[in-house]
mmCIF file of C-alpha atoms in Angstrom:
data_model
loop_
_atom_site.group_PDB
_atom_site.id
_atom_site.type_symbol
_atom_site.label_atom_id
_atom_site.label_comp_id
_atom_site.label_asym_id
_atom_site.label_seq_id
_atom_site.Cartn_x
_atom_site.Cartn_y
_atom_site.Cartn_z
ATOM 1 C CA MET A 6 -6.496 -30.600 -16.499
ATOM 2 C CA LYS A 7 -3.850 -29.273 -13.995
ATOM 3 C CA TYR A 8 -4.777 -26.364 -11.786
ATOM 4 C CA SER A 9 -3.241 -24.056 -9.161
ATOM 5 C CA ILE A 10 -4.451 -22.656 -5.863
ATOM 6 C CA ARG A 11 -3.585 -19.394 -4.357
ATOM 7 C CA GLU A 12 -4.881 -17.451 -1.408
ATOM 8 C CA MET A 13 -6.757 -14.371 -2.467
ATOM 9 C CA PRO A 14 -8.322 -12.357 0.400
ATOM 10 C CA CYS A 15 -11.199 -9.996 -0.281
ATOM 11 C CA ILE A 16 -10.898 -6.851 1.670
ATOM 12 C CA TYR A 17 -13.476 -4.176 1.957
ATOM 13 C CA GLU A 18 -14.508 -1.610 4.604
ATOM 14 C CA ASP A 19 -13.050 -3.036 7.808
ATOM 15 C CA LYS A 20 -13.536 -6.650 6.774
ATOM 16 C CA ARG A 21 -11.154 -9.282 5.559
ATOM 17 C CA ILE A 22 -12.613 -12.318 3.808
ATOM 18 C CA PHE A 23 -10.334 -15.323 3.561
ATOM 19 C CA GLY A 24 -10.593 -17.062 0.284
ATOM 20 C CA LEU A 25 -8.866 -19.468 -2.153
ATOM 21 C CA LEU A 26 -8.901 -19.117 -5.976
ATOM 22 C CA TYR A 27 -8.624 -22.364 -7.893
ATOM 23 C CA SER A 28 -7.363 -21.625 -11.471
ATOM 24 C CA PRO A 29 -7.054 -23.971 -14.464
ATOM 25 C CA ASP A 30 -3.580 -23.900 -15.921
ATOM 26 C CA GLY A 31 -3.051 -21.686 -18.921
ATOM 27 C CA GLY A 32 -4.634 -18.459 -17.663
ATOM 28 C CA LYS A 33 -7.242 -18.384 -20.402
ATOM 29 C CA LYS A 34 -10.467 -16.402 -19.952
ATOM 30 C CA ALA A 35 -13.135 -18.569 -18.487
ATOM 31 C CA PRO A 36 -16.206 -18.466 -16.250
ATOM 32 C CA ALA A 37 -15.804 -18.321 -12.568
ATOM 33 C CA VAL A 38 -17.878 -20.073 -9.883
ATOM 34 C CA ILE A 39 -18.173 -18.468 -6.492
ATOM 35 C CA LEU A 40 -18.868 -21.090 -3.806
ATOM 36 C CA SER A 41 -20.575 -20.227 -0.533
ATOM 37 C CA HIS A 42 -20.615 -22.561 2.428
ATOM 38 C CA GLY A 43 -23.380 -23.373 4.900
ATOM 39 C CA TYR A 44 -24.021 -22.343 8.449
ATOM 40 C CA ASN A 45 -21.109 -23.049 10.830
ATOM 41 C CA SER A 46 -19.106 -24.475 7.874
ATOM 42 C CA SER A 47 -16.177 -23.092 5.905
ATOM 43 C CA HIS A 48 -14.373 -23.039 2.556
ATOM 44 C CA THR A 49 -12.978 -26.543 3.286
ATOM 45 C CA ALA A 50 -16.360 -28.052 2.819
ATOM 46 C CA LEU A 51 -16.148 -26.899 -0.878
ATOM 47 C CA THR A 52 -12.749 -28.061 -1.673
ATOM 48 C CA ASP A 53 -13.919 -31.068 -3.670
ATOM 49 C CA PHE A 54 -16.154 -28.998 -5.928
ATOM 50 C CA ALA A 55 -13.489 -26.281 -6.293
ATOM 51 C CA GLU A 56 -10.862 -28.735 -7.393
ATOM 52 C CA LYS A 57 -13.027 -30.534 -9.884
ATOM 53 C CA LEU A 58 -14.207 -27.099 -11.386
ATOM 54 C CA ALA A 59 -10.569 -26.045 -11.965
ATOM 55 C CA GLN A 60 -9.778 -29.474 -13.455
ATOM 56 C CA ASN A 61 -12.599 -28.766 -15.936
ATOM 57 C CA GLY A 62 -11.527 -25.342 -16.980
ATOM 58 C CA PHE A 63 -13.512 -23.115 -14.583
ATOM 59 C CA TYR A 64 -12.091 -20.658 -12.040
ATOM 60 C CA ALA A 65 -13.424 -21.325 -8.546
ATOM 61 C CA TYR A 66 -13.380 -19.214 -5.537
ATOM 62 C CA CYS A 67 -14.254 -20.563 -2.074
ATOM 63 C CA TYR A 68 -14.255 -18.400 1.015
ATOM 64 C CA ASP A 69 -15.286 -18.144 4.646
ATOM 65 C CA PHE A 70 -18.190 -15.771 5.513
ATOM 66 C CA CYS A 71 -17.213 -13.246 8.210
ATOM 67 C CA GLY A 72 -18.415 -14.811 11.468
ATOM 68 C CA GLY A 73 -19.883 -17.587 9.479
ATOM 69 C CA SER A 74 -18.611 -20.365 11.645
ATOM 70 C CA SER A 75 -16.869 -21.120 14.898
ATOM 71 C CA HIS A 76 -13.599 -21.850 12.815
ATOM 72 C CA SER A 77 -13.792 -19.082 10.070
ATOM 73 C CA LYS A 78 -10.504 -17.706 8.851
ATOM 74 C CA SER A 79 -12.273 -14.376 7.918
ATOM 75 C CA SER A 80 -12.542 -11.469 10.343
ATOM 76 C CA GLY A 81 -15.638 -10.837 12.477
ATOM 77 C CA SER A 82 -17.539 -12.588 15.157
ATOM 78 C CA SER A 83 -20.344 -15.111 14.784
ATOM 79 C CA THR A 84 -22.413 -12.869 16.992
ATOM 80 C CA ASP A 85 -22.315 -10.138 14.293
ATOM 81 C CA MET A 86 -23.254 -12.594 11.477
ATOM 82 C CA THR A 87 -26.694 -12.197 9.839
ATOM 83 C CA ILE A 88 -28.106 -13.144 6.416
ATOM 84 C CA TYR A 89 -27.539 -9.588 5.372
ATOM 85 C CA SER A 90 -23.948 -9.511 6.534
ATOM 86 C CA GLU A 91 -23.315 -12.691 4.456
ATOM 87 C CA MET A 92 -25.025 -11.122 1.367
ATOM 88 C CA ASP A 93 -22.758 -8.127 1.821
ATOM 89 C CA ASN A 94 -19.665 -10.589 1.907
ATOM 90 C CA LEU A 95 -20.899 -12.294 -1.193
ATOM 91 C CA ARG A 96 -21.332 -8.971 -3.057
ATOM 92 C CA ALA A 97 -17.881 -7.908 -2.119
ATOM 93 C CA VAL A 98 -16.540 -11.307 -3.362
ATOM 94 C CA MET A 99 -18.343 -10.723 -6.621
ATOM 95 C CA ASP A 100 -16.857 -7.312 -7.044
ATOM 96 C CA MET A 101 -13.391 -8.769 -6.671
ATOM 97 C CA ILE A 102 -13.882 -11.744 -8.870
ATOM 98 C CA SER A 103 -15.663 -9.740 -11.649
ATOM 99 C CA SER A 104 -12.721 -7.418 -11.716
ATOM 100 C CA LEU A 105 -10.256 -10.089 -12.724
ATOM 101 C CA SER A 106 -9.213 -9.927 -16.415
ATOM 102 C CA PHE A 107 -9.471 -13.605 -16.971
ATOM 103 C CA VAL A 108 -12.968 -13.992 -15.687
ATOM 104 C CA GLU A 109 -15.600 -13.748 -18.465
ATOM 105 C CA LYS A 110 -18.815 -14.327 -16.317
ATOM 106 C CA ILE A 111 -19.834 -15.427 -12.798
ATOM 107 C CA TYR A 112 -21.971 -18.179 -11.500
ATOM 108 C CA LEU A 113 -23.026 -18.559 -7.946
ATOM 109 C CA TYR A 114 -22.967 -21.892 -6.099
ATOM 110 C CA GLY A 115 -24.255 -22.206 -2.485
ATOM 111 C CA GLU A 116 -24.854 -24.998 0.046
ATOM 112 C CA SER A 117 -27.549 -24.807 2.780
ATOM 113 C CA GLN A 118 -27.455 -21.184 4.252
ATOM 114 C CA GLY A 119 -24.928 -20.301 1.552
ATOM 115 C CA GLY A 120 -27.556 -21.393 -0.924
ATOM 116 C CA TYR A 121 -30.148 -19.122 0.564
ATOM 117 C CA VAL A 122 -27.738 -16.223 0.649
ATOM 118 C CA SER A 123 -26.749 -16.968 -3.051
ATOM 119 C CA ALA A 124 -30.426 -17.108 -4.134
ATOM 120 C CA LEU A 125 -31.234 -13.758 -2.462
ATOM 121 C CA THR A 126 -28.230 -12.170 -4.030
ATOM 122 C CA ALA A 127 -28.901 -13.467 -7.410
ATOM 123 C CA ALA A 128 -32.493 -12.051 -7.265
ATOM 124 C CA GLN A 129 -31.166 -8.596 -6.372
ATOM 125 C CA LEU A 130 -28.349 -8.493 -8.978
ATOM 126 C CA PRO A 131 -29.553 -10.648 -11.944
ATOM 127 C CA ASP A 132 -27.648 -8.761 -14.510
ATOM 128 C CA ARG A 133 -24.273 -9.528 -12.776
ATOM 129 C CA ILE A 134 -24.770 -13.252 -12.645
ATOM 130 C CA ALA A 135 -24.823 -15.833 -15.439
ATOM 131 C CA GLY A 136 -26.672 -18.466 -13.357
ATOM 132 C CA GLU A 137 -26.873 -20.146 -9.960
ATOM 133 C CA ALA A 138 -26.630 -23.605 -8.541
ATOM 134 C CA LEU A 139 -28.018 -24.411 -5.038
ATOM 135 C CA LEU A 140 -27.485 -27.497 -2.935
ATOM 136 C CA TYR A 141 -30.256 -28.107 -0.387
ATOM 137 C CA PRO A 142 -30.634 -24.230 -0.049
ATOM 138 C CA ALA A 143 -31.942 -23.267 3.502
ATOM 139 C CA LEU A 144 -34.988 -21.419 2.252
ATOM 140 C CA CYS A 145 -36.622 -22.524 5.414
ATOM 141 C CA ILE A 146 -34.657 -19.791 7.522
ATOM 142 C CA PRO A 147 -37.427 -17.093 7.418
ATOM 143 C CA ASP A 148 -40.059 -19.725 8.631
ATOM 144 C CA ASN A 149 -37.665 -20.969 11.311
ATOM 145 C CA TRP A 150 -36.655 -17.578 12.679
ATOM 146 C CA ARG A 151 -39.115 -14.882 11.953
ATOM 147 C CA GLY A 152 -40.879 -13.650 15.061
ATOM 148 C CA LYS A 153 -38.344 -15.254 17.460
ATOM 149 C CA ALA A 154 -36.265 -12.176 18.329
ATOM 150 C CA GLU A 155 -38.671 -11.001 20.953
ATOM 151 C CA LYS A 156 -38.335 -14.108 23.065
ATOM 152 C CA MET A 157 -34.590 -14.471 22.481
ATOM 153 C CA PRO A 158 -31.782 -13.560 24.966
ATOM 154 C CA ASP A 159 -28.981 -11.408 23.711
ATOM 155 C CA GLU A 160 -26.916 -14.496 22.749
ATOM 156 C CA ILE A 161 -27.681 -18.136 22.181
ATOM 157 C CA PHE A 162 -25.712 -21.235 21.303
ATOM 158 C CA PHE A 163 -27.253 -22.678 18.183
ATOM 159 C CA MET A 164 -26.100 -25.726 16.151
ATOM 160 C CA GLY A 165 -22.503 -25.458 17.432
ATOM 161 C CA MET A 166 -22.098 -21.625 17.173
ATOM 162 C CA LYS A 167 -22.786 -18.621 19.264
ATOM 163 C CA LEU A 168 -25.447 -16.176 17.659
ATOM 164 C CA SER A 169 -26.706 -12.822 18.848
ATOM 165 C CA LYS A 170 -30.311 -11.634 18.857
ATOM 166 C CA LYS A 171 -29.195 -9.622 15.763
ATOM 167 C CA PHE A 172 -29.506 -12.719 13.652
ATOM 168 C CA ALA A 173 -33.194 -13.130 14.427
ATOM 169 C CA GLU A 174 -33.928 -9.426 14.123
ATOM 170 C CA ASN A 175 -32.411 -9.402 10.586
ATOM 171 C CA ILE A 176 -34.376 -12.003 8.801
ATOM 172 C CA PRO A 177 -35.392 -11.040 5.169
ATOM 173 C CA SER A 178 -38.968 -9.902 4.852
ATOM 174 C CA GLY A 179 -41.552 -11.027 2.346
ATOM 175 C CA ASP A 180 -42.512 -14.578 1.257
ATOM 176 C CA MET A 181 -40.224 -16.823 -0.851
ATOM 177 C CA LYS A 182 -41.646 -15.496 -4.092
ATOM 178 C CA ALA A 183 -40.673 -11.830 -3.107
ATOM 179 C CA GLN A 184 -37.252 -12.876 -1.984
ATOM 180 C CA ILE A 185 -35.916 -15.073 -4.860
ATOM 181 C CA SER A 186 -38.183 -15.043 -7.907
ATOM 182 C CA GLY A 187 -36.499 -11.927 -9.433
ATOM 183 C CA PHE A 188 -33.740 -14.109 -11.022
ATOM 184 C CA PRO A 189 -34.644 -14.802 -14.601
ATOM 185 C CA LYS A 190 -31.830 -17.020 -15.643
ATOM 186 C CA ARG A 191 -31.119 -20.823 -15.500
ATOM 187 C CA VAL A 192 -31.037 -22.269 -11.895
ATOM 188 C CA LEU A 193 -30.072 -25.743 -10.766
ATOM 189 C CA ILE A 194 -31.416 -26.922 -7.392
ATOM 190 C CA MET A 195 -30.257 -30.218 -5.877
ATOM 191 C CA HIS A 196 -31.987 -31.621 -2.834
ATOM 192 C CA GLY A 197 -32.124 -34.934 -0.862
ATOM 193 C CA THR A 198 -35.653 -36.465 -0.266
ATOM 194 C CA ASN A 199 -34.826 -37.285 3.367
ATOM 195 C CA ASP A 200 -33.476 -33.851 4.354
ATOM 196 C CA GLY A 201 -34.426 -33.478 8.052
ATOM 197 C CA ILE A 202 -33.089 -29.885 8.391
ATOM 198 C CA VAL A 203 -34.504 -28.214 5.147
ATOM 199 C CA ASP A 204 -37.475 -30.136 3.845
ATOM 200 C CA ILE A 205 -37.403 -30.702 0.178
ATOM 201 C CA SER A 206 -40.757 -28.999 -0.227
ATOM 202 C CA TYR A 207 -38.891 -25.596 0.043
ATOM 203 C CA SER A 208 -36.888 -26.512 -2.997
ATOM 204 C CA GLU A 209 -39.929 -27.778 -4.837
ATOM 205 C CA ARG A 210 -41.658 -24.364 -4.219
ATOM 206 C CA ALA A 211 -38.551 -22.489 -5.302
ATOM 207 C CA ALA A 212 -38.464 -24.451 -8.535
ATOM 208 C CA GLU A 213 -42.006 -23.449 -9.180
ATOM 209 C CA LEU A 214 -41.244 -19.810 -8.568
ATOM 210 C CA LEU A 215 -38.091 -19.495 -10.661
ATOM 211 C CA PRO A 216 -39.019 -19.441 -14.329
ATOM 212 C CA HIS A 217 -35.936 -21.405 -15.502
ATOM 213 C CA ALA A 218 -35.231 -23.739 -12.540
ATOM 214 C CA GLU A 219 -34.439 -27.431 -12.609
ATOM 215 C CA LEU A 220 -34.802 -29.559 -9.367
ATOM 216 C CA VAL A 221 -32.816 -32.666 -9.109
ATOM 217 C CA ARG A 222 -34.040 -34.990 -6.311
ATOM 218 C CA PHE A 223 -31.515 -37.177 -4.633
ATOM 219 C CA GLU A 224 -33.470 -40.167 -3.261
ATOM 220 C CA GLY A 225 -32.712 -41.025 0.303
ATOM 221 C CA GLU A 226 -30.148 -38.315 0.860
ATOM 222 C CA GLY A 227 -30.257 -36.038 3.906
ATOM 223 C CA HIS A 228 -28.851 -32.633 4.669
ATOM 224 C CA GLY A 229 -25.207 -33.194 3.852
ATOM 225 C CA PHE A 230 -24.758 -35.638 1.019
ATOM 226 C CA SER A 231 -22.962 -38.915 1.024
ATOM 227 C CA THR A 232 -19.720 -39.177 -0.882
ATOM 228 C CA ASP A 233 -21.411 -40.846 -3.816
ATOM 229 C CA ALA A 234 -24.242 -38.271 -3.871
ATOM 230 C CA ARG A 235 -21.706 -35.342 -3.941
ATOM 231 C CA VAL A 236 -19.966 -37.025 -6.966
ATOM 232 C CA ARG A 237 -23.347 -37.161 -8.637
ATOM 233 C CA ALA A 238 -24.162 -33.545 -7.583
ATOM 234 C CA PHE A 239 -20.946 -32.299 -9.207
ATOM 235 C CA GLU A 240 -21.762 -34.180 -12.413
ATOM 236 C CA CYS A 241 -25.072 -32.336 -12.421
ATOM 237 C CA LEU A 242 -23.343 -29.010 -11.734
ATOM 238 C CA LEU A 243 -20.841 -29.483 -14.518
ATOM 239 C CA LYS A 244 -23.679 -30.447 -16.991
ATOM 240 C CA TYR A 245 -25.440 -27.230 -15.904
ATOM 241 C CA LEU A 246 -22.410 -25.070 -16.356
ATOM 242 C CA LYS A 247 -21.685 -26.465 -19.848
ATOM 243 C CA GLY A 248 -25.367 -26.426 -20.839
#
């Protein structure tokens, strides 16, 4: 199926989020998938999935979190980025996409930190989301960061990007159950067994907590799938969306 791409910024408050809408030809009413990138990544990392979604009859919107990477096209600085600011960005994108007359329902898809943000947002707004799919979601973030703010300088350089102490000061409270288990609908989680950044045990725990979750293990894959694994991951995503 042929598709088109157009720039569609999401503007709210004093923020401008850069985003691209991938649309299947015909303009028929169909579900939309909002794709959220990982830490210090961007919408370009999601191009392969967005293109394939549109080719299969889904609308797909991929965007840059404000301050979400060192090469973000959205407004804002990385030193202002927190998990909560990214959740605010995602909610604003949801408002915009759900207002489109040709969108019948919304699914969330997120990778790594974008997966964590998507899971948190889905749990808070379950009635607005048809489902969620997560690729190696960074559910380890609270364990990695909580309690570190006291020892941090005002700014640090972390994994290729400058962060402020604000990031560590604004880590969601509560355990994983309190954070994500409020989502009652179908969830797809995909994770590599050799992930050295987010251990697969976090996704295993999430699959236990979410009442309708399926965990697909990718043997030997790390954090950032191989080309073949991404092809298989999309096949899993498409099966989930059509299920």
